[in-house]
Amino acid sequence: MQVTASTQHPLGAERPLVAIPLFELDPEKWRLPTRIAALDKELGGTLRATLERGDFRGSKGQSLLLYPAEGAAARVLLVGLGPEGDVHAGALRDASGTAVRSARSHRADSVALVPPSTRRIKPAVMGQALAEG
């Protein structure tokens, strides 16, 4: 398997699968991180609608595959990381592995993985964990 790191917009080209790891969301005051909210806008609000219905909360190990009506992604996979304070490289590795397995099972030849926004894990450690997964 080939792993490539890129600063290209994850929806900049047609993508068979875009994976978005998310920290656990507080149902009383959840809000999407700024970067993910921008992606959601391009996807026609699919993420926000899913979260508002309570279909996804970001619990560790939780995943949900979406088929947005708008945007350049054929599929969007939400992957739960658990509470932000508990996240470590292993959780990122697990999330990345979940994304790759989902891509494989849906015959997607590539997956764009959107790294989560956190200052708790150094970028080099995050990149390595995501690539290993």
Short mmCIF file of N, CA and C in Angstrom, two decimals:
data_model
loop_
_atom_site.label_atom_id
_atom_site.label_comp_id
_atom_site.label_asym_id
_atom_site.label_seq_id
_atom_site.Cartn_x
_atom_site.Cartn_y
_atom_site.Cartn_z
N MET A 1 0.85 -1.17 0.00
CA MET A 1 0.00 0.00 0.00
C MET A 1 0.89 1.23 0.00
N GLN A 2 0.50 2.21 -0.76
CA GLN A 2 1.26 3.44 -0.85
C GLN A 2 0.62 4.50 0.04
N VAL A 3 1.43 5.18 0.86
CA VAL A 3 0.96 6.25 1.73
C VAL A 3 1.58 7.55 1.26
N THR A 4 0.76 8.55 1.04
CA THR A 4 1.23 9.85 0.59
C THR A 4 0.66 10.92 1.50
N ALA A 5 1.51 11.81 1.96
CA ALA A 5 1.05 12.97 2.74
C ALA A 5 0.92 14.15 1.80
N SER A 6 -0.16 14.87 1.93
CA SER A 6 -0.42 15.99 1.02
C SER A 6 -1.15 17.09 1.76
N THR A 7 -0.92 18.31 1.34
CA THR A 7 -1.67 19.43 1.89
C THR A 7 -2.85 19.77 0.98
N GLN A 8 -3.08 18.95 -0.04
CA GLN A 8 -4.19 19.16 -0.95
C GLN A 8 -5.51 19.06 -0.20
N HIS A 9 -6.45 19.88 -0.58
CA HIS A 9 -7.79 19.85 0.00
C HIS A 9 -8.37 18.45 -0.18
N PRO A 10 -8.92 17.83 0.88
CA PRO A 10 -9.42 16.45 0.76
C PRO A 10 -10.57 16.29 -0.22
N LEU A 11 -11.28 17.37 -0.52
CA LEU A 11 -12.36 17.30 -1.50
C LEU A 11 -11.97 17.98 -2.81
N GLY A 12 -10.67 18.26 -2.98
CA GLY A 12 -10.20 18.98 -4.16
C GLY A 12 -10.32 18.19 -5.45
N ALA A 13 -10.39 16.90 -5.36
CA ALA A 13 -10.55 16.04 -6.53
C ALA A 13 -11.55 14.95 -6.15
N GLU A 14 -12.08 14.29 -7.13
CA GLU A 14 -13.03 13.21 -6.85
C GLU A 14 -12.37 12.17 -5.95
N ARG A 15 -12.99 11.88 -4.81
CA ARG A 15 -12.44 10.94 -3.85
C ARG A 15 -13.43 9.80 -3.63
N PRO A 16 -12.96 8.55 -3.73
CA PRO A 16 -13.87 7.45 -3.47
C PRO A 16 -14.25 7.34 -1.99
N LEU A 17 -13.33 7.78 -1.09
CA LEU A 17 -13.62 7.74 0.34
C LEU A 17 -12.80 8.81 1.05
N VAL A 18 -13.47 9.61 1.85
CA VAL A 18 -12.81 10.59 2.71
C VAL A 18 -13.11 10.19 4.15
N ALA A 19 -12.07 9.96 4.94
CA ALA A 19 -12.24 9.56 6.34
C ALA A 19 -11.98 10.76 7.23
N ILE A 20 -12.88 10.99 8.17
CA ILE A 20 -12.78 12.12 9.09
C ILE A 20 -12.84 11.61 10.53
N PRO A 21 -11.67 11.50 11.17
CA PRO A 21 -11.67 11.13 12.59
C PRO A 21 -12.17 12.32 13.43
N LEU A 22 -13.07 12.05 14.36
CA LEU A 22 -13.61 13.11 15.21
C LEU A 22 -13.53 12.71 16.68
N PHE A 23 -13.22 13.68 17.52
CA PHE A 23 -13.24 13.45 18.96
C PHE A 23 -14.68 13.32 19.42
N GLU A 24 -14.86 12.72 20.58
CA GLU A 24 -16.20 12.56 21.15
C GLU A 24 -16.85 13.92 21.32
N LEU A 25 -18.11 14.00 20.93
CA LEU A 25 -18.85 15.25 20.96
C LEU A 25 -19.81 15.29 22.14
N ASP A 26 -19.85 16.40 22.83
CA ASP A 26 -20.80 16.60 23.91
C ASP A 26 -22.15 16.92 23.27
N PRO A 27 -23.18 16.09 23.48
CA PRO A 27 -24.46 16.30 22.81
C PRO A 27 -25.12 17.63 23.17
N GLU A 28 -24.74 18.22 24.29
CA GLU A 28 -25.34 19.50 24.70
C GLU A 28 -24.71 20.70 24.01
N LYS A 29 -23.45 20.60 23.69
CA LYS A 29 -22.76 21.78 23.12
C LYS A 29 -21.76 21.42 22.03
N TRP A 30 -22.09 20.44 21.21
CA TRP A 30 -21.17 20.03 20.17
C TRP A 30 -21.06 21.09 19.09
N ARG A 31 -19.90 21.13 18.50
CA ARG A 31 -19.70 21.94 17.30
C ARG A 31 -18.56 21.34 16.52
N LEU A 32 -18.65 21.40 15.23
CA LEU A 32 -17.60 20.85 14.38
C LEU A 32 -16.37 21.74 14.43
N PRO A 33 -15.18 21.15 14.42
CA PRO A 33 -13.97 21.97 14.29
C PRO A 33 -14.05 22.79 13.00
N THR A 34 -13.44 23.95 13.00
CA THR A 34 -13.54 24.88 11.87
C THR A 34 -13.24 24.23 10.54
N ARG A 35 -12.16 23.49 10.48
CA ARG A 35 -11.75 22.85 9.22
C ARG A 35 -12.80 21.83 8.76
N ILE A 36 -13.37 21.09 9.69
CA ILE A 36 -14.38 20.09 9.35
C ILE A 36 -15.70 20.77 8.98
N ALA A 37 -16.01 21.88 9.63
CA ALA A 37 -17.23 22.63 9.28
C ALA A 37 -17.15 23.14 7.84
N ALA A 38 -15.96 23.53 7.40
CA ALA A 38 -15.78 23.98 6.02
C ALA A 38 -16.01 22.82 5.04
N LEU A 39 -15.51 21.63 5.39
CA LEU A 39 -15.77 20.46 4.55
C LEU A 39 -17.26 20.13 4.52
N ASP A 40 -17.89 20.24 5.67
CA ASP A 40 -19.32 19.96 5.76
C ASP A 40 -20.13 20.88 4.85
N LYS A 41 -19.73 22.11 4.78
CA LYS A 41 -20.43 23.07 3.91
C LYS A 41 -20.35 22.60 2.45
N GLU A 42 -19.17 22.11 2.06
CA GLU A 42 -19.00 21.61 0.69
C GLU A 42 -19.79 20.32 0.45
N LEU A 43 -20.08 19.60 1.51
CA LEU A 43 -20.83 18.36 1.41
C LEU A 43 -22.33 18.58 1.61
N GLY A 44 -22.75 19.82 1.60
CA GLY A 44 -24.18 20.13 1.70
C GLY A 44 -24.77 19.96 3.08
N GLY A 45 -23.93 19.99 4.13
CA GLY A 45 -24.43 19.89 5.50
C GLY A 45 -24.68 18.47 5.97
N THR A 46 -24.16 17.49 5.24
CA THR A 46 -24.37 16.08 5.59
C THR A 46 -23.85 15.75 6.99
N LEU A 47 -22.68 16.26 7.34
CA LEU A 47 -22.09 15.95 8.64
C LEU A 47 -22.93 16.54 9.76
N ARG A 48 -23.27 17.81 9.64
CA ARG A 48 -24.06 18.49 10.66
C ARG A 48 -25.40 17.77 10.87
N ALA A 49 -26.06 17.43 9.79
CA ALA A 49 -27.35 16.75 9.89
C ALA A 49 -27.21 15.40 10.61
N THR A 50 -26.15 14.69 10.30
CA THR A 50 -25.91 13.39 10.94
C THR A 50 -25.68 13.56 12.44
N LEU A 51 -24.89 14.56 12.80
CA LEU A 51 -24.60 14.81 14.21
C LEU A 51 -25.83 15.30 14.96
N GLU A 52 -26.62 16.15 14.32
CA GLU A 52 -27.83 16.65 14.97
C GLU A 52 -28.84 15.54 15.24
N ARG A 53 -28.87 14.54 14.38
CA ARG A 53 -29.78 13.40 14.60
C ARG A 53 -29.25 12.46 15.67
N GLY A 54 -27.99 12.64 16.07
CA GLY A 54 -27.41 11.78 17.09
C GLY A 54 -26.91 10.45 16.56
N ASP A 55 -26.76 10.34 15.24
CA ASP A 55 -26.32 9.09 14.65
C ASP A 55 -24.84 8.81 14.89
N PHE A 56 -24.08 9.83 15.24
CA PHE A 56 -22.64 9.68 15.48
C PHE A 56 -22.24 10.62 16.60
N ARG A 57 -21.47 10.09 17.55
CA ARG A 57 -21.04 10.91 18.70
C ARG A 57 -19.53 10.95 18.87
N GLY A 58 -18.80 10.18 18.06
CA GLY A 58 -17.34 10.21 18.16
C GLY A 58 -16.77 9.31 19.23
N SER A 59 -17.55 8.37 19.72
CA SER A 59 -17.06 7.43 20.73
C SER A 59 -15.92 6.60 20.12
N LYS A 60 -14.97 6.25 20.95
CA LYS A 60 -13.84 5.45 20.48
C LYS A 60 -14.34 4.16 19.84
N GLY A 61 -13.87 3.91 18.64
CA GLY A 61 -14.26 2.70 17.92
C GLY A 61 -15.51 2.84 17.07
N GLN A 62 -16.27 3.92 17.24
CA GLN A 62 -17.50 4.12 16.47
C GLN A 62 -17.12 4.58 15.06
N SER A 63 -17.84 4.10 14.07
CA SER A 63 -17.66 4.60 12.71
C SER A 63 -19.02 4.62 12.02
N LEU A 64 -19.13 5.51 11.05
CA LEU A 64 -20.38 5.65 10.32
C LEU A 64 -20.05 6.07 8.89
N LEU A 65 -20.53 5.32 7.92
CA LEU A 65 -20.30 5.62 6.52
C LEU A 65 -21.47 6.42 5.97
N LEU A 66 -21.16 7.54 5.33
CA LEU A 66 -22.17 8.43 4.76
C LEU A 66 -21.99 8.53 3.25
N TYR A 67 -23.08 8.77 2.56
CA TYR A 67 -23.06 8.98 1.12
C TYR A 67 -23.61 10.37 0.83
N PRO A 68 -22.77 11.39 0.84
CA PRO A 68 -23.26 12.76 0.66
C PRO A 68 -23.85 12.98 -0.73
N ALA A 69 -24.91 13.75 -0.77
CA ALA A 69 -25.55 14.08 -2.04
C ALA A 69 -24.76 15.13 -2.80
N GLU A 70 -23.98 15.92 -2.07
CA GLU A 70 -23.20 16.99 -2.69
C GLU A 70 -21.72 16.79 -2.38
N GLY A 71 -20.87 17.43 -3.20
CA GLY A 71 -19.44 17.40 -2.94
C GLY A 71 -18.73 16.35 -3.78
N ALA A 72 -17.42 16.37 -3.68
CA ALA A 72 -16.59 15.52 -4.52
C ALA A 72 -16.27 14.17 -3.89
N ALA A 73 -16.81 13.88 -2.73
CA ALA A 73 -16.55 12.59 -2.08
C ALA A 73 -17.73 11.65 -2.31
N ALA A 74 -17.43 10.46 -2.83
CA ALA A 74 -18.49 9.47 -3.03
C ALA A 74 -18.97 8.93 -1.69
N ARG A 75 -18.02 8.79 -0.73
CA ARG A 75 -18.34 8.29 0.61
C ARG A 75 -17.54 9.09 1.63
N VAL A 76 -18.14 9.29 2.78
CA VAL A 76 -17.45 9.93 3.91
C VAL A 76 -17.58 8.99 5.10
N LEU A 77 -16.44 8.66 5.68
CA LEU A 77 -16.43 7.78 6.84
C LEU A 77 -16.07 8.61 8.07
N LEU A 78 -17.00 8.68 9.02
CA LEU A 78 -16.72 9.32 10.30
C LEU A 78 -16.15 8.24 11.22
N VAL A 79 -15.05 8.55 11.90
CA VAL A 79 -14.40 7.59 12.78
C VAL A 79 -14.25 8.24 14.15
N GLY A 80 -14.77 7.61 15.17
CA GLY A 80 -14.71 8.14 16.53
C GLY A 80 -13.35 7.90 17.17
N LEU A 81 -12.84 8.94 17.83
CA LEU A 81 -11.56 8.86 18.54
C LEU A 81 -11.73 8.78 20.05
N GLY A 82 -12.92 9.03 20.54
CA GLY A 82 -13.13 9.09 21.99
C GLY A 82 -12.85 10.50 22.49
N PRO A 83 -12.84 10.70 23.82
CA PRO A 83 -12.59 12.04 24.38
C PRO A 83 -11.21 12.57 23.98
N GLU A 84 -11.14 13.83 23.65
CA GLU A 84 -9.88 14.41 23.20
C GLU A 84 -8.77 14.24 24.23
N GLY A 85 -9.09 14.37 25.49
CA GLY A 85 -8.08 14.24 26.54
C GLY A 85 -7.48 12.85 26.65
N ASP A 86 -8.17 11.84 26.12
CA ASP A 86 -7.69 10.46 26.19
C ASP A 86 -7.01 9.98 24.92
N VAL A 87 -6.98 10.83 23.88
CA VAL A 87 -6.47 10.40 22.59
C VAL A 87 -4.94 10.33 22.61
N HIS A 88 -4.43 9.26 22.01
CA HIS A 88 -2.99 9.05 21.90
C HIS A 88 -2.72 8.48 20.51
N ALA A 89 -1.46 8.25 20.21
CA ALA A 89 -1.09 7.76 18.87
C ALA A 89 -1.82 6.47 18.52
N GLY A 90 -2.02 5.59 19.48
CA GLY A 90 -2.71 4.34 19.21
C GLY A 90 -4.13 4.53 18.70
N ALA A 91 -4.83 5.52 19.25
CA ALA A 91 -6.19 5.80 18.79
C ALA A 91 -6.19 6.29 17.35
N LEU A 92 -5.18 7.09 16.99
CA LEU A 92 -5.07 7.57 15.61
C LEU A 92 -4.74 6.41 14.68
N ARG A 93 -3.88 5.52 15.13
CA ARG A 93 -3.52 4.34 14.35
C ARG A 93 -4.77 3.49 14.10
N ASP A 94 -5.56 3.30 15.14
CA ASP A 94 -6.80 2.52 15.01
C ASP A 94 -7.77 3.18 14.03
N ALA A 95 -7.91 4.49 14.13
CA ALA A 95 -8.83 5.23 13.24
C ALA A 95 -8.39 5.10 11.79
N SER A 96 -7.11 5.23 11.55
CA SER A 96 -6.58 5.10 10.20
C SER A 96 -6.79 3.69 9.67
N GLY A 97 -6.57 2.69 10.51
CA GLY A 97 -6.80 1.31 10.10
C GLY A 97 -8.26 1.07 9.75
N THR A 98 -9.16 1.66 10.53
CA THR A 98 -10.59 1.55 10.25
C THR A 98 -10.91 2.15 8.88
N ALA A 99 -10.30 3.29 8.57
CA ALA A 99 -10.54 3.94 7.27
C ALA A 99 -10.04 3.07 6.12
N VAL A 100 -8.87 2.50 6.27
CA VAL A 100 -8.31 1.66 5.21
C VAL A 100 -9.15 0.40 5.02
N ARG A 101 -9.56 -0.23 6.10
CA ARG A 101 -10.41 -1.43 5.98
C ARG A 101 -11.74 -1.10 5.31
N SER A 102 -12.31 0.06 5.65
CA SER A 102 -13.57 0.46 5.02
C SER A 102 -13.37 0.71 3.53
N ALA A 103 -12.27 1.37 3.18
CA ALA A 103 -11.98 1.63 1.77
C ALA A 103 -11.85 0.30 1.01
N ARG A 104 -11.13 -0.63 1.61
CA ARG A 104 -10.93 -1.93 0.97
C ARG A 104 -12.26 -2.66 0.80
N SER A 105 -13.10 -2.66 1.84
CA SER A 105 -14.36 -3.40 1.77
C SER A 105 -15.35 -2.76 0.80
N HIS A 106 -15.17 -1.47 0.50
CA HIS A 106 -16.06 -0.80 -0.45
C HIS A 106 -15.40 -0.62 -1.82
N ARG A 107 -14.29 -1.33 -2.01
CA ARG A 107 -13.56 -1.32 -3.28
C ARG A 107 -13.12 0.08 -3.70
N ALA A 108 -12.79 0.92 -2.73
CA ALA A 108 -12.26 2.25 -3.02
C ALA A 108 -10.75 2.12 -3.19
N ASP A 109 -10.22 2.63 -4.28
CA ASP A 109 -8.79 2.47 -4.54
C ASP A 109 -7.90 3.46 -3.78
N SER A 110 -8.52 4.42 -3.12
CA SER A 110 -7.75 5.36 -2.31
C SER A 110 -8.65 5.94 -1.22
N VAL A 111 -8.02 6.47 -0.20
CA VAL A 111 -8.75 7.11 0.90
C VAL A 111 -8.01 8.38 1.27
N ALA A 112 -8.75 9.46 1.42
CA ALA A 112 -8.19 10.72 1.93
C ALA A 112 -8.53 10.77 3.41
N LEU A 113 -7.52 10.89 4.24
CA LEU A 113 -7.71 10.91 5.68
C LEU A 113 -7.44 12.32 6.19
N VAL A 114 -8.44 12.93 6.82
CA VAL A 114 -8.31 14.29 7.33
C VAL A 114 -7.79 14.20 8.77
N PRO A 115 -6.56 14.65 9.02
CA PRO A 115 -6.02 14.55 10.39
C PRO A 115 -6.86 15.39 11.36
N PRO A 116 -7.06 14.89 12.57
CA PRO A 116 -7.84 15.66 13.54
C PRO A 116 -7.07 16.87 14.03
N SER A 117 -7.79 17.89 14.45
CA SER A 117 -7.18 19.10 15.00
C SER A 117 -6.97 18.91 16.49
N THR A 118 -5.72 18.79 16.89
CA THR A 118 -5.40 18.67 18.31
C THR A 118 -3.97 19.11 18.53
N ARG A 119 -3.73 19.69 19.68
CA ARG A 119 -2.37 20.07 20.05
C ARG A 119 -1.78 19.05 21.02
N ARG A 120 -2.55 18.04 21.35
CA ARG A 120 -2.11 17.02 22.32
C ARG A 120 -1.10 16.04 21.72
N ILE A 121 -1.07 15.94 20.40
CA ILE A 121 -0.16 15.01 19.74
C ILE A 121 0.67 15.80 18.73
N LYS A 122 1.98 15.64 18.79
CA LYS A 122 2.87 16.35 17.88
C LYS A 122 2.60 15.91 16.44
N PRO A 123 2.72 16.85 15.48
CA PRO A 123 2.43 16.51 14.08
C PRO A 123 3.21 15.31 13.55
N ALA A 124 4.47 15.18 13.89
CA ALA A 124 5.27 14.05 13.40
C ALA A 124 4.74 12.73 13.95
N VAL A 125 4.36 12.71 15.22
CA VAL A 125 3.81 11.51 15.84
C VAL A 125 2.46 11.18 15.21
N MET A 126 1.65 12.22 14.96
CA MET A 126 0.34 12.02 14.34
C MET A 126 0.51 11.44 12.94
N GLY A 127 1.40 12.03 12.16
CA GLY A 127 1.63 11.53 10.80
C GLY A 127 2.08 10.08 10.78
N GLN A 128 2.99 9.73 11.68
CA GLN A 128 3.47 8.36 11.74
C GLN A 128 2.35 7.40 12.12
N ALA A 129 1.57 7.76 13.13
CA ALA A 129 0.48 6.89 13.58
C ALA A 129 -0.57 6.69 12.48
N LEU A 130 -0.91 7.77 11.78
CA LEU A 130 -1.91 7.66 10.71
C LEU A 130 -1.37 6.79 9.56
N ALA A 131 -0.09 6.93 9.24
CA ALA A 131 0.50 6.12 8.18
C ALA A 131 0.59 4.65 8.59
N GLU A 132 0.91 4.38 9.83
CA GLU A 132 1.01 3.00 10.30
C GLU A 132 -0.34 2.30 10.28
N GLY A 133 -1.39 3.05 10.58
CA GLY A 133 -2.73 2.45 10.60
C GLY A 133 -3.18 2.01 9.26
#
